[in-house]
Amino acid sequence: MSSVRILAVEHEHGTGPERFGTWLAEAGAEVEVVRPYRGEDLAESFAGLEGDGVFDALIVLGGSAGPLDDIDNPWFPEVRDLLRRSADGEFPSLNICLGGELLAAAAGAAISRRTRPQIGVYGLRATSAGERDPVFSALAGAEIPAVLFHQEEMALPTDAALLVTGSDAPVQAFRLGEFAWGTQFHPETDAAQIERWLASDPLRLPEGKTEDSIRAEVAAADAELVETNRRLAHSFVDFLRTRRGTGRSAS
């Protein structure tokens, strides 16, 4: 059987698939990254998602911008249009943090700016809908740790299923339609990436936290983060492989 092929959109340097990409590959996927901030052509890559194109799914990654910051990120409208098509059933997508916010914004959900960001490790849990979801059921069970690093916060889009919740930003993962997923949390992030973000992002820290305490949170939770997010990556690839076996045109 040929590999599942996934297109990933990276919005800025330092926000790539990281170890989530490694786990996708471990599960049998080939991941191709397109970087529009370097001038790479989205239209050509996106054509591979159409009909019987070369890609089975899309991943839209994170970044420091807000999902409506189109002036500095002129490819955002094209990405939002593509995510509407995913929500309408044309192809699966898994959209992380900024990616999830882009999906929510594409569906008309409100995006607000928090007084203080969420940065570090937070306890989340799957909802009953999440426990039944073909991908996020991999997170069912006890509370799971998750890395958050965001200041924008999304409301749940109309008709979306809330899959993962927790913290005072309760929309942590959702699904629109059959297979357009969005997360607020970062399944790809490790200690090295957090270190780079802390050094480069001028966000105020959450009250009561320091850079050292955030580093310690991530280090302490790392083994469980690996186990949890590796399951999610494998679950996504398993879904794509099953969908391919039953016919990609089915929605």
Short mmCIF file of C-alpha atoms in Angstrom, two decimals:
data_model
loop_
_atom_site.label_atom_id
_atom_site.label_comp_id
_atom_site.label_asym_id
_atom_site.label_seq_id
_atom_site.Cartn_x
_atom_site.Cartn_y
_atom_site.Cartn_z
CA MET A 1 0.00 0.00 0.00
CA SER A 2 1.35 3.44 -0.91
CA SER A 3 2.00 5.94 1.85
CA VAL A 4 -0.57 8.40 3.05
CA ARG A 5 0.54 11.85 1.86
CA ILE A 6 -0.07 15.00 3.91
CA LEU A 7 0.50 18.64 2.96
CA ALA A 8 1.51 20.90 5.87
CA VAL A 9 1.40 24.71 5.76
CA GLU A 10 4.14 26.40 7.84
CA HIS A 11 3.52 30.12 8.45
CA GLU A 12 6.87 31.22 9.87
CA HIS A 13 10.31 29.91 10.71
CA GLY A 14 10.36 27.75 13.83
CA THR A 15 6.76 26.53 13.61
CA GLY A 16 7.17 23.35 11.58
CA PRO A 17 5.67 19.91 12.21
CA GLU A 18 8.50 19.07 14.63
CA ARG A 19 8.10 15.71 16.33
CA PHE A 20 4.42 15.41 15.35
CA GLY A 21 5.74 15.09 11.81
CA THR A 22 8.09 12.34 12.96
CA TRP A 23 5.17 10.42 14.49
CA LEU A 24 3.09 10.88 11.33
CA ALA A 25 5.97 9.39 9.34
CA GLU A 26 6.33 6.59 11.88
CA ALA A 27 2.64 5.76 11.27
CA GLY A 28 3.24 5.58 7.51
CA ALA A 29 2.65 9.12 6.23
CA GLU A 30 4.76 11.28 3.97
CA VAL A 31 4.60 14.93 5.02
CA GLU A 32 5.41 17.71 2.54
CA VAL A 33 5.78 21.22 3.99
CA VAL A 34 4.92 24.37 2.02
CA ARG A 35 6.25 27.70 3.36
CA PRO A 36 4.38 30.68 1.88
CA TYR A 37 6.39 33.15 4.01
CA ARG A 38 9.35 32.15 1.81
CA GLY A 39 7.36 32.80 -1.34
CA GLU A 40 6.52 29.16 -2.02
CA ASP A 41 3.42 28.71 -4.18
CA LEU A 42 0.35 27.68 -2.20
CA ALA A 43 -1.89 27.38 -5.24
CA GLU A 44 0.30 24.70 -6.80
CA SER A 45 0.48 22.75 -3.54
CA PHE A 46 -3.23 23.14 -2.81
CA ALA A 47 -4.07 21.70 -6.23
CA GLY A 48 -2.77 18.40 -4.89
CA LEU A 49 -5.73 18.27 -2.49
CA GLU A 50 -8.34 18.43 -5.23
CA GLY A 51 -10.21 15.42 -6.56
CA ASP A 52 -7.79 12.51 -6.85
CA GLY A 53 -4.77 14.71 -6.16
CA VAL A 54 -1.53 13.56 -4.59
CA PHE A 55 -2.39 14.57 -1.00
CA ASP A 56 -4.76 12.77 1.37
CA ALA A 57 -5.01 15.58 3.93
CA LEU A 58 -3.91 19.04 5.02
CA ILE A 59 -2.25 20.18 8.23
CA VAL A 60 -2.18 23.93 8.97
CA LEU A 61 0.42 24.72 11.62
CA GLY A 62 0.80 27.41 14.26
CA GLY A 63 2.41 30.83 14.37
CA SER A 64 2.52 34.11 16.25
CA ALA A 65 -0.01 35.93 14.05
CA GLY A 66 -3.72 36.17 14.66
CA PRO A 67 -5.95 34.32 12.18
CA LEU A 68 -7.17 37.57 10.61
CA ASP A 69 -3.74 39.23 10.27
CA ASP A 70 -3.98 39.22 6.49
CA ILE A 71 -1.82 42.29 5.83
CA ASP A 72 1.33 40.66 7.19
CA ASN A 73 0.28 37.19 6.01
CA PRO A 74 -1.35 37.70 2.60
CA TRP A 75 -1.85 33.95 2.09
CA PHE A 76 -4.29 33.71 5.06
CA PRO A 77 -7.46 34.31 2.98
CA GLU A 78 -6.45 31.47 0.66
CA VAL A 79 -5.88 29.19 3.65
CA ARG A 80 -9.25 30.10 5.20
CA ASP A 81 -10.98 29.41 1.87
CA LEU A 82 -9.28 26.03 1.72
CA LEU A 83 -10.37 25.21 5.26
CA ARG A 84 -13.97 26.01 4.38
CA ARG A 85 -13.67 23.38 1.68
CA SER A 86 -12.31 20.91 4.22
CA ALA A 87 -15.24 21.64 6.55
CA ASP A 88 -17.57 21.07 3.58
CA GLY A 89 -16.15 17.57 3.14
CA GLU A 90 -13.68 17.90 0.26
CA PHE A 91 -10.66 16.58 2.18
CA PRO A 92 -9.56 16.04 5.81
CA SER A 93 -7.53 18.64 7.68
CA LEU A 94 -5.91 18.84 11.10
CA ASN A 95 -5.21 22.43 12.14
CA ILE A 96 -2.99 23.35 15.07
CA CYS A 97 -3.28 26.50 17.24
CA LEU A 98 -3.17 29.30 14.62
CA GLY A 99 -4.37 26.65 12.17
CA GLY A 100 -7.32 25.88 14.45
CA GLU A 101 -8.05 29.59 14.80
CA LEU A 102 -7.98 29.95 11.00
CA LEU A 103 -10.52 27.12 10.74
CA ALA A 104 -12.71 28.72 13.40
CA ALA A 105 -12.48 32.13 11.71
CA ALA A 106 -13.30 30.55 8.34
CA ALA A 107 -16.50 29.24 9.93
CA GLY A 108 -17.42 32.67 11.31
CA ALA A 109 -16.53 31.99 14.96
CA ALA A 110 -15.44 34.87 17.17
CA ILE A 111 -11.71 35.30 17.83
CA SER A 112 -10.74 37.33 20.89
CA ARG A 113 -7.48 38.41 22.50
CA ARG A 114 -6.81 37.26 26.03
CA THR A 115 -5.56 39.70 28.65
CA ARG A 116 -2.78 37.22 29.39
CA PRO A 117 -1.74 34.34 27.15
CA GLN A 118 -1.73 30.68 28.06
CA ILE A 119 1.83 29.38 28.00
CA GLY A 120 3.05 26.10 29.42
CA VAL A 121 1.45 22.77 30.26
CA TYR A 122 -2.27 22.60 31.10
CA GLY A 123 -4.55 19.69 31.97
CA LEU A 124 -7.18 18.91 29.32
CA ARG A 125 -9.74 16.16 28.79
CA ALA A 126 -11.71 14.66 25.94
CA THR A 127 -15.45 15.37 25.89
CA SER A 128 -18.02 12.66 25.22
CA ALA A 129 -17.98 13.77 21.56
CA GLY A 130 -14.20 13.52 21.59
CA GLU A 131 -14.37 9.98 22.95
CA ARG A 132 -16.51 9.03 19.92
CA ASP A 133 -14.45 10.95 17.35
CA PRO A 134 -12.58 8.83 14.77
CA VAL A 135 -9.29 10.67 15.49
CA PHE A 136 -9.52 12.32 18.92
CA SER A 137 -10.85 9.19 20.60
CA ALA A 138 -7.12 8.46 20.91
CA LEU A 139 -7.14 11.00 23.77
CA ALA A 140 -10.08 9.46 25.64
CA GLY A 141 -9.61 8.61 29.29
CA ALA A 142 -8.04 10.52 32.14
CA GLU A 143 -6.87 14.11 32.02
CA ILE A 144 -4.01 14.67 29.59
CA PRO A 145 -1.25 17.28 29.68
CA ALA A 146 -1.01 19.62 26.70
CA VAL A 147 1.30 22.46 25.68
CA LEU A 148 -0.43 25.81 25.14
CA PHE A 149 1.25 28.90 23.71
CA HIS A 150 -1.34 31.39 22.50
CA GLN A 151 -2.89 34.78 23.11
CA GLU A 152 -5.75 34.65 20.60
CA GLU A 153 -8.71 32.56 21.74
CA MET A 154 -11.45 31.07 19.58
CA ALA A 155 -15.10 30.48 20.26
CA LEU A 156 -16.66 27.20 19.18
CA PRO A 157 -17.95 27.54 15.62
CA THR A 158 -21.65 26.99 15.00
CA ASP A 159 -22.43 23.29 14.43
CA ALA A 160 -18.94 22.24 15.53
CA ALA A 161 -18.40 19.31 17.90
CA LEU A 162 -16.29 20.19 20.96
CA LEU A 163 -13.77 17.36 21.35
CA VAL A 164 -11.24 18.49 23.96
CA THR A 165 -11.74 21.05 26.73
CA GLY A 166 -10.07 22.33 29.87
CA SER A 167 -8.46 25.46 31.32
CA ASP A 168 -10.10 28.89 31.03
CA ALA A 169 -9.90 28.63 27.22
CA PRO A 170 -12.43 25.79 26.94
CA VAL A 171 -12.28 25.25 23.16
CA GLN A 172 -9.15 23.12 22.93
CA ALA A 173 -10.16 20.88 20.01
CA PHE A 174 -13.20 20.73 17.76
CA ARG A 175 -14.43 19.18 14.53
CA LEU A 176 -16.37 20.83 11.72
CA GLY A 177 -18.22 18.54 9.37
CA GLU A 178 -16.87 15.02 9.11
CA PHE A 179 -13.14 15.65 9.10
CA ALA A 180 -11.97 19.25 9.59
CA TRP A 181 -10.30 19.29 13.00
CA GLY A 182 -8.86 22.25 14.91
CA THR A 183 -6.83 22.42 18.11
CA GLN A 184 -5.76 25.23 20.38
CA PHE A 185 -3.08 23.07 22.00
CA HIS A 186 0.22 22.11 20.36
CA PRO A 187 0.73 18.36 19.82
CA GLU A 188 4.00 19.01 18.00
CA THR A 189 5.88 21.11 20.54
CA ASP A 190 8.90 20.02 22.55
CA ALA A 191 11.23 21.73 25.03
CA ALA A 192 13.56 23.05 22.32
CA GLN A 193 10.72 24.72 20.45
CA ILE A 194 9.34 26.25 23.66
CA GLU A 195 12.81 27.61 24.37
CA ARG A 196 12.90 29.29 20.93
CA TRP A 197 9.42 30.73 21.37
CA LEU A 198 10.18 32.11 24.82
CA ALA A 199 13.29 33.78 23.40
CA SER A 200 11.59 35.26 20.35
CA ASP A 201 7.98 36.01 21.32
CA PRO A 202 7.36 39.15 23.43
CA LEU A 203 4.10 37.86 24.97
CA ARG A 204 3.49 38.62 28.63
CA LEU A 205 3.71 35.49 30.71
CA PRO A 206 0.67 34.09 32.52
CA GLU A 207 0.31 35.40 36.06
CA GLY A 208 2.45 33.43 38.51
CA LYS A 209 4.66 31.88 35.83
CA THR A 210 8.24 32.55 34.85
CA GLU A 211 10.26 31.35 31.88
CA ASP A 212 12.03 28.90 34.18
CA SER A 213 8.76 27.55 35.58
CA ILE A 214 7.41 27.05 32.04
CA ARG A 215 10.56 25.18 31.03
CA ALA A 216 10.18 22.99 34.11
CA GLU A 217 6.52 22.24 33.32
CA VAL A 218 7.35 21.10 29.81
CA ALA A 219 10.31 19.00 30.93
CA ALA A 220 8.31 17.30 33.69
CA ALA A 221 5.43 16.42 31.35
CA ASP A 222 7.52 15.42 28.34
CA ALA A 223 7.18 11.64 28.59
CA GLU A 224 3.39 11.88 28.84
CA LEU A 225 3.27 14.52 26.08
CA VAL A 226 5.16 12.15 23.80
CA GLU A 227 2.88 9.21 24.59
CA THR A 228 -0.35 11.23 24.17
CA ASN A 229 0.51 13.17 21.02
CA ARG A 230 2.11 10.17 19.34
CA ARG A 231 -1.24 8.37 19.76
CA LEU A 232 -3.00 11.32 18.14
CA ALA A 233 -0.63 11.35 15.15
CA HIS A 234 -1.06 7.62 14.60
CA SER A 235 -4.84 7.95 14.94
CA PHE A 236 -4.94 10.63 12.24
CA VAL A 237 -2.92 8.51 9.82
CA ASP A 238 -5.07 5.46 10.59
CA PHE A 239 -8.17 7.53 9.77
CA LEU A 240 -6.67 8.68 6.48
CA ARG A 241 -5.65 5.15 5.54
CA THR A 242 -9.15 3.85 6.29
CA ARG A 243 -10.72 6.67 4.30
CA ARG A 244 -8.46 5.92 1.36
CA GLY A 245 -9.47 2.26 1.54
CA THR A 246 -13.19 3.12 1.46
CA GLY A 247 -12.80 5.66 -1.39
CA ARG A 248 -11.46 9.21 -1.08
CA SER A 249 -14.46 10.72 -2.79
CA ALA A 250 -16.78 9.58 -0.01
CA SER A 251 -17.64 12.27 2.53
#
